[in-house]
Tab-separated table of C-alpha atoms and ligand atoms in Angstrom:
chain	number	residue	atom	x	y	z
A	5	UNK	CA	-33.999	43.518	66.855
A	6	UNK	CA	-36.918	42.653	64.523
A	7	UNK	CA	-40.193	42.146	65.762
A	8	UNK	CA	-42.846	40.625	63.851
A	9	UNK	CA	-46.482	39.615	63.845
A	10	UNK	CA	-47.648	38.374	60.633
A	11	UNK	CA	-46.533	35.572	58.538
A	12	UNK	CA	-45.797	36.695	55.366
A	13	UNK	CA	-43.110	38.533	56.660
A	14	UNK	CA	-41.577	36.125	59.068
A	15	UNK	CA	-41.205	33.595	56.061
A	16	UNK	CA	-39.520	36.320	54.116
A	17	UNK	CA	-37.299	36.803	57.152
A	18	UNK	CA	-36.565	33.399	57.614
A	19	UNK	CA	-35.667	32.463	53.310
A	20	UNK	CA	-32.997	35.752	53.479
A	21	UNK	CA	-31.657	34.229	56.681
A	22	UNK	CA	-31.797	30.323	54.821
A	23	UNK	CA	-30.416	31.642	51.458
A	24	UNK	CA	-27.278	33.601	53.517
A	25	UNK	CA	-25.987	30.112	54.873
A	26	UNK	CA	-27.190	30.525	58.668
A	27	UNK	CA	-28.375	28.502	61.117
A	28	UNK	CA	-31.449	29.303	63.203
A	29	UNK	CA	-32.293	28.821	66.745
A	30	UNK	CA	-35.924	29.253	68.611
A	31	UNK	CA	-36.976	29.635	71.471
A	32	UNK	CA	-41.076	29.544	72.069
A	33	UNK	CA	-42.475	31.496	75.238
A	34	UNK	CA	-45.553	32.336	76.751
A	35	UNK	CA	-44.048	35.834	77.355
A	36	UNK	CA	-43.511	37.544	81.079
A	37	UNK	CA	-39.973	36.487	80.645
A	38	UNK	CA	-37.527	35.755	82.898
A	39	UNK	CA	-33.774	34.437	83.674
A	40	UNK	CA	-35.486	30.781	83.248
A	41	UNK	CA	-36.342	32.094	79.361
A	42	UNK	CA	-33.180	34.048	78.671
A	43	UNK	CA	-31.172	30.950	79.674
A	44	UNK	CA	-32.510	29.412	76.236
A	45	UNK	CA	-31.326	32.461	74.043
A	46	UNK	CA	-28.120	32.688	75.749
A	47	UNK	CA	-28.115	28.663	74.817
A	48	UNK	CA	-29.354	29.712	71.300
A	49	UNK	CA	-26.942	32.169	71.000
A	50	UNK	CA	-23.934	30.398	71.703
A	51	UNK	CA	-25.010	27.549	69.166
A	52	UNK	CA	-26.867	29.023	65.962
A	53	UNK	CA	-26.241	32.414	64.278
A	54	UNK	CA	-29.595	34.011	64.430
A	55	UNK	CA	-32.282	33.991	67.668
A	56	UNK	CA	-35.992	33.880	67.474
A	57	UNK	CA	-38.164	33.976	70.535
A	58	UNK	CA	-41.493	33.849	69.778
A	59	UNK	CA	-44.081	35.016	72.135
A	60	UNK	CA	-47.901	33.829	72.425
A	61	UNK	CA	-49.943	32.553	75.229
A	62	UNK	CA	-51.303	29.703	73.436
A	63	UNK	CA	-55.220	29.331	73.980
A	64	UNK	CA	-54.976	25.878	73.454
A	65	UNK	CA	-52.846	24.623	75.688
A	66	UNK	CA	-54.993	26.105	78.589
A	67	UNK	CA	-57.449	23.361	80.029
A	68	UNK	CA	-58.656	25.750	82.631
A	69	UNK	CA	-60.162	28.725	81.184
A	70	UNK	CA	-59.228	30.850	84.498
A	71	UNK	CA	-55.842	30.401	84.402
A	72	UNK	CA	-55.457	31.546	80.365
A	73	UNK	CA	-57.246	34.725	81.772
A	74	UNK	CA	-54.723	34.955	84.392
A	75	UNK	CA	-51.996	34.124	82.929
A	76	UNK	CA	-49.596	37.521	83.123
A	77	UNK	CA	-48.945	39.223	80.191
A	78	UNK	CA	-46.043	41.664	79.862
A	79	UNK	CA	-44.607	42.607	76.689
A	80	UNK	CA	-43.086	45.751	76.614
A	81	UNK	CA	-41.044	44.330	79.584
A	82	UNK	CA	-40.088	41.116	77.665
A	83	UNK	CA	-39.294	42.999	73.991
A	84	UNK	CA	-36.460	45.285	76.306
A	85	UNK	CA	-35.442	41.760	77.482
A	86	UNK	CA	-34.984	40.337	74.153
A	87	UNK	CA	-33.496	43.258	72.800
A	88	UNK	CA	-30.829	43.440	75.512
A	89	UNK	CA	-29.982	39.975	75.217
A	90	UNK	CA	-29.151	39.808	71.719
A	91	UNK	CA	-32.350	37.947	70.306
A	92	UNK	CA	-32.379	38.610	66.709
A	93	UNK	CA	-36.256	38.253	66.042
A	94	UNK	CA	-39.114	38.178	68.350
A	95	UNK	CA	-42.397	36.419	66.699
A	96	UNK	CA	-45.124	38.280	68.447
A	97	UNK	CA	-48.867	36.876	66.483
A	98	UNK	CA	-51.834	37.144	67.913
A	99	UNK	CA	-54.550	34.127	68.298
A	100	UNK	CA	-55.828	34.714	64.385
A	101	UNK	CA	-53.377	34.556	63.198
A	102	UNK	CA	-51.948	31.571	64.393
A	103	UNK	CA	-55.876	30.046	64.389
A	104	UNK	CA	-57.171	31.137	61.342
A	105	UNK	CA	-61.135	29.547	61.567
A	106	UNK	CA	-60.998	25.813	60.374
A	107	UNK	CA	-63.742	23.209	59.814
A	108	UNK	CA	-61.071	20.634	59.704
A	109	UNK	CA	-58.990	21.040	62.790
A	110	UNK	CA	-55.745	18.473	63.692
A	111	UNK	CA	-55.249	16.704	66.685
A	112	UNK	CA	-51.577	16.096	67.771
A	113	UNK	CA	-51.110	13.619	70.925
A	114	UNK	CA	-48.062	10.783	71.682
A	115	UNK	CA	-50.542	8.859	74.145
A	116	UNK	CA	-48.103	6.897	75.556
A	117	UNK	CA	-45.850	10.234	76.822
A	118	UNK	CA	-49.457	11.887	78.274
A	119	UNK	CA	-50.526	9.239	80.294
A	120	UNK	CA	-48.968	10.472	83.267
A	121	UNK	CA	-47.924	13.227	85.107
A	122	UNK	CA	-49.332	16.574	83.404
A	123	UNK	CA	-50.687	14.797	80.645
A	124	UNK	CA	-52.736	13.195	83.000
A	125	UNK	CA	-54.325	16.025	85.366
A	126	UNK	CA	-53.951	18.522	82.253
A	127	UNK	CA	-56.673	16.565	79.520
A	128	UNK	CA	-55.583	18.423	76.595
A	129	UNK	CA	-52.891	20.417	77.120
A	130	UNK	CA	-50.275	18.331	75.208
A	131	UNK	CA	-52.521	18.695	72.190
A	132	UNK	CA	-52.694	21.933	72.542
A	133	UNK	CA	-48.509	22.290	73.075
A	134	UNK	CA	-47.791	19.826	69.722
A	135	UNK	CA	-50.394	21.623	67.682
A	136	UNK	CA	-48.527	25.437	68.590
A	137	UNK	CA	-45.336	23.920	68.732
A	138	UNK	CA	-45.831	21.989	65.013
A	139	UNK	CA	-46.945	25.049	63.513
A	140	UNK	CA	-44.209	27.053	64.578
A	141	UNK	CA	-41.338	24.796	63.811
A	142	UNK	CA	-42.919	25.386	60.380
A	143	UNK	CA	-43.328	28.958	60.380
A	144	UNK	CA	-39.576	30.018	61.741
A	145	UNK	CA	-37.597	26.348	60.186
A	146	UNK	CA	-35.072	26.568	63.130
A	147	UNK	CA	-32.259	23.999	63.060
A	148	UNK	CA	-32.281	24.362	66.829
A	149	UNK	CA	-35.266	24.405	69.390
A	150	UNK	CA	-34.541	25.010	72.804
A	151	UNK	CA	-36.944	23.484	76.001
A	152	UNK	CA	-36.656	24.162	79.376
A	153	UNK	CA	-36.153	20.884	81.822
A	154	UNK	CA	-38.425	22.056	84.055
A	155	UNK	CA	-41.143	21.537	81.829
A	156	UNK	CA	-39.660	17.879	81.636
A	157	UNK	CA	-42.944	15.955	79.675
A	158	UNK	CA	-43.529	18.611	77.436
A	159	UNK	CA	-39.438	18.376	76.495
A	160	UNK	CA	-39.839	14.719	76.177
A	161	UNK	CA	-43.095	14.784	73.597
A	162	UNK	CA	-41.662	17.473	71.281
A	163	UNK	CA	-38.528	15.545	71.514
A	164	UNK	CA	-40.568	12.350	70.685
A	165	UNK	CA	-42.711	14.346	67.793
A	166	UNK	CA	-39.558	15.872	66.074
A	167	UNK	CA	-38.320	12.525	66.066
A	168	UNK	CA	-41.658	10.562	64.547
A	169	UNK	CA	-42.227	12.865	62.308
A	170	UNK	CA	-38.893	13.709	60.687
A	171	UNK	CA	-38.951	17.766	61.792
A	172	UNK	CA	-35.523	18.661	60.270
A	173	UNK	CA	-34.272	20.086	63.639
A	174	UNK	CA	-32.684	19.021	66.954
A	175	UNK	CA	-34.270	19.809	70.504
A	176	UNK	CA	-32.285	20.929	72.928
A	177	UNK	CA	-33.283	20.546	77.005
A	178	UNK	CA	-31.833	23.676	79.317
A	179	UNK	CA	-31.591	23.093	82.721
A	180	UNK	CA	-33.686	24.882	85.381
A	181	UNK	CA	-33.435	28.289	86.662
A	182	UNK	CA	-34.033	28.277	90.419
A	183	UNK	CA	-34.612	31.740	92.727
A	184	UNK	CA	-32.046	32.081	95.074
A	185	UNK	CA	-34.439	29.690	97.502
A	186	UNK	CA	-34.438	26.820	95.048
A	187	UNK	CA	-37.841	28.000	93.600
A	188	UNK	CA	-37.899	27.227	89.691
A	189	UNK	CA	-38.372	30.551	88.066
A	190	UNK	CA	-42.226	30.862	86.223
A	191	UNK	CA	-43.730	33.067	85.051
A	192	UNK	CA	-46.961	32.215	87.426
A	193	UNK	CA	-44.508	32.622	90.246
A	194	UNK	CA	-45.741	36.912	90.390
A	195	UNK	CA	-48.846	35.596	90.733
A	196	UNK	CA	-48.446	34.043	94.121
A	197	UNK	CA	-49.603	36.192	97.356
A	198	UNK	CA	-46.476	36.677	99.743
A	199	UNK	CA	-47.118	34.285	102.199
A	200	UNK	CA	-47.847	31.885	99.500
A	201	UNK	CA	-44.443	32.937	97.691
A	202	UNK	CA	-42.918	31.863	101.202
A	203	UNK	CA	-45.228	28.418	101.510
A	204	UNK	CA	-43.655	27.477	97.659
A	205	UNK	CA	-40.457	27.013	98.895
A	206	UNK	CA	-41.516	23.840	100.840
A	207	UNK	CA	-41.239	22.693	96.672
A	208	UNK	CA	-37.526	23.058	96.594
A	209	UNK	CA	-36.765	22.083	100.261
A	210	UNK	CA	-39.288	18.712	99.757
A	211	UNK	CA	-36.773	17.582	96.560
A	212	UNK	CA	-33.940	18.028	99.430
A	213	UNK	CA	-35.616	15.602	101.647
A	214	UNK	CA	-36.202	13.310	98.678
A	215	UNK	CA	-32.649	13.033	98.164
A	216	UNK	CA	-31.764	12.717	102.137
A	217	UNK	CA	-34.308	10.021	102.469
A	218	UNK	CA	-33.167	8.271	99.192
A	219	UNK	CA	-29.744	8.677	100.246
A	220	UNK	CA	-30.845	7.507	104.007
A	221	UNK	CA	-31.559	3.770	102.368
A	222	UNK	CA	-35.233	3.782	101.716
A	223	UNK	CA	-36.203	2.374	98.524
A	224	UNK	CA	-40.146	1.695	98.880
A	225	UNK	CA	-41.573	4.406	97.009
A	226	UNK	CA	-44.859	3.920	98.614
A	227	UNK	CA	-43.318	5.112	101.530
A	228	UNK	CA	-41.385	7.164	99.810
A	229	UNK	CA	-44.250	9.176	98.537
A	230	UNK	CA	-46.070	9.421	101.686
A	231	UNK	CA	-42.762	10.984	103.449
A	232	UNK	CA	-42.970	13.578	100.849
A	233	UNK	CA	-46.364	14.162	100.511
A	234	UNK	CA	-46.915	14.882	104.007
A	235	UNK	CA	-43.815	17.192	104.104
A	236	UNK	CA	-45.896	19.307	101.341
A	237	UNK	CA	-48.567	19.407	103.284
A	238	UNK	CA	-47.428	21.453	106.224
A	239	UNK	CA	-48.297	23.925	104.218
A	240	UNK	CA	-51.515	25.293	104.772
A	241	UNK	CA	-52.362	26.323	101.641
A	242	UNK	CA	-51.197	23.646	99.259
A	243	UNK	CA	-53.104	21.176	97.217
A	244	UNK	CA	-51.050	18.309	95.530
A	245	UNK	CA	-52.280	18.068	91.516
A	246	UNK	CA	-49.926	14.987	91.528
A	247	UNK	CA	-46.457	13.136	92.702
A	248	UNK	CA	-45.001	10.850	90.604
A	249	UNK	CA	-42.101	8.609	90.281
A	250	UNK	CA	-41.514	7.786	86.869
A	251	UNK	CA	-38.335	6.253	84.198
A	252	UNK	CA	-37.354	9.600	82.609
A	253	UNK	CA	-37.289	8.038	79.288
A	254	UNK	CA	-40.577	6.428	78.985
A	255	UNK	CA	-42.723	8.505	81.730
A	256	UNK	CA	-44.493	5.450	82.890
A	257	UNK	CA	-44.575	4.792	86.813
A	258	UNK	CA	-41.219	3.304	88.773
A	259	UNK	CA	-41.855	0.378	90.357
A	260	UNK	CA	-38.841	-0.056	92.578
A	261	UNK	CA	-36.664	2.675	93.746
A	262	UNK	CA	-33.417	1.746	91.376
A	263	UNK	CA	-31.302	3.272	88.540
A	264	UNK	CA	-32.213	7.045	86.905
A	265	UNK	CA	-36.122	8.080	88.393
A	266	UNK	CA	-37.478	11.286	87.602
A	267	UNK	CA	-39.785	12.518	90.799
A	268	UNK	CA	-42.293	15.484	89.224
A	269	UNK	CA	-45.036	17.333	91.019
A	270	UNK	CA	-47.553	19.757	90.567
A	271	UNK	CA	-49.428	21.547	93.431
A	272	UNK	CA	-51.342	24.309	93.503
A	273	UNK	CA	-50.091	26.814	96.326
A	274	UNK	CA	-53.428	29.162	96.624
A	275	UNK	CA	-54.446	29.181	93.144
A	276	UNK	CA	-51.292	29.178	91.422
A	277	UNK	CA	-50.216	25.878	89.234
A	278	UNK	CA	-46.663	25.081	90.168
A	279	UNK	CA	-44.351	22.397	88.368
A	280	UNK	CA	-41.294	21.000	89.264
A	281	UNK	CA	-38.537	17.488	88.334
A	282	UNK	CA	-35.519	16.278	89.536
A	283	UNK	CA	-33.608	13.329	87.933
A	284	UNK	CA	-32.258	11.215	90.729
A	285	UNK	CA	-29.535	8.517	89.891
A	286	UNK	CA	-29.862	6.077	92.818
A	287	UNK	CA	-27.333	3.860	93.569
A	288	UNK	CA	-28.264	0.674	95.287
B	9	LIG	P1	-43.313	29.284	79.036
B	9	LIG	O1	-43.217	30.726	78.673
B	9	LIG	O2	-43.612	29.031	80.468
B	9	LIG	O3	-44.187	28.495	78.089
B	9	LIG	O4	-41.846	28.702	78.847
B	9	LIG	C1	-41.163	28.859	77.639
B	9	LIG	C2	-39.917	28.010	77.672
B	9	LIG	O5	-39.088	28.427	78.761
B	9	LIG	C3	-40.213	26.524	77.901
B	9	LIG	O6	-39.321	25.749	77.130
B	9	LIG	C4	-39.959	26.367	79.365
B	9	LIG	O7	-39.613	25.046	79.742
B	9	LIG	C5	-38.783	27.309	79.560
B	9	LIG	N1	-38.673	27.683	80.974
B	9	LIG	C6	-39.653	28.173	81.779
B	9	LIG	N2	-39.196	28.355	83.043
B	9	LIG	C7	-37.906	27.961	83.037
B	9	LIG	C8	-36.880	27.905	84.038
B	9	LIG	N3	-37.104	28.253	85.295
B	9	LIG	N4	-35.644	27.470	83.669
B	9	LIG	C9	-35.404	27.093	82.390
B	9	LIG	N5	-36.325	27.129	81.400
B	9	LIG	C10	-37.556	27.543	81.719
């Protein structure tokens, strides 16, 4: 396995790799890796002939300086990861390199995608994601990217980006990887106390009740939202950043309970951020 932190020799990397005939497929991380990440370069693997994870906690993304000082960093771990799994180069750059000092800096947005949801409690953070994500796409010309779902907006705004702006490549959503108590894997997930490791799993079991009620007959999402929210809120220690019903396609609020709805939350459990989606197809 290669690792590599400058440029210049990623690019060289990358033209052997172009001029040889093969196909490339990425796979971006914040590090602290787990089965969640390696689920994309098992993905990759299967369809391109050569892997690159890259791995940078993005300052720009953050919105809330506390949590980019928090956020876990772990990278001899992750390297024996990669290297285990096959992954043929690991980008690993540090924050000059990818933000050399400019006078004239660009700002990336979709509006219409970051209206809601995280775009909405998160000012900033999609700018941050299309502005590491852009550069990137440049820097290791995959013909592949792979996204996890449970980061559902920020699949759909690369997705939309890579198609408005002609990136020669093809996005590719993996499903979530859940703990073995329907918890989606993160890597802020070590960062939660044990008692409030126990209190997240109201997350998975609230998208259960969400179905039963659904599946019960109730369509007024109102009510619908209320059932929920107050099901989250047995637990002690959990704030509710948002819950949303929105069209999957368009992220802009459901108004009736009908066809494909995607139901997305953040809370904060303690201190810790937590995200989570399901599609539900509701038959009526
Ligand atoms: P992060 O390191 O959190 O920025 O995530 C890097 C990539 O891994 C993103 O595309 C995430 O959506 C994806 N990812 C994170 N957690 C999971 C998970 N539990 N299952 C599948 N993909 C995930």
């Amino acid at each position: 396995m290669i690792v590599v932190s400058e440029i210049q020799e990623l690019k060289n990397i990358i033209t052997d790799w172009k001029k040889a005939g093969l196909s490339i497929g990425f796979c971006p991380t914040m590090g602290s890796l787990h089965a969640g990440h390696l689920d994309l370069v098992e993905r990759s693997k299967k369809e391109t002939n050569k892997t690159i994870v890259s791995i940078f906690v993005n300052p720009t993304q953050f919105n809330d300086p506390k949590d980019f000082e928090n956020y876990p960093i772990n990278t001899n771990a992750d390297l024996k990861l990669c290297e285990e799994k096959g992954v043929d180069l690991v980008f690993l750059p540090d924050v000059k390199t990818m933000y050399p000092e400019t006078k004239t800096p660009i700002l990336l947005s979709i509006p219409e995608l970051q209206k809601h949801l995280c775009g909405r409690t998160r000012p900033g953070h999609f700018e941050g994601v299309l502005q590491i994500v852009s550069k990137l796409f440049h820097l290791t010309e995959p013909n592949k990217a792979f996204f996890g779902l449970k980061d559902y907006q920020q699949f759909r705004v690369i997705s939309a980006m890579v198609k408005n702006l002609n990136f020669p490549l093809e996005v590719v959503g993996v499903p979530t990887r859940r703990e073995e108590d329907g918890l989606a894997m993160s890597s802020r997930n070590v960062r939660l106390t044990e008692k409030h490791r126990e209190t997240a799993n109201l997350i998975p079991r609230m998208f259960a009740l969400a179905n039963k009620t659904i599946l019960g007959g109730e369509r007024d999402i109102h009510l619908l939202k209320e059932i929920l929210r107050d099901f989250l809120l047995t637990g002690a220690s959990v704030r509710i950043d948002y819950l949303e019903v929105v069209d999957p396609e368009n992220l802009q609020p459901k108004e009736k309970l009908e066809g494909e709805v995607l139901l997305a939350l953040a809370v904060f459990v303690g201190e810790v951020r937590l995200i989570d989606n399901q599609i539900i197809s509701i038959q009526n």
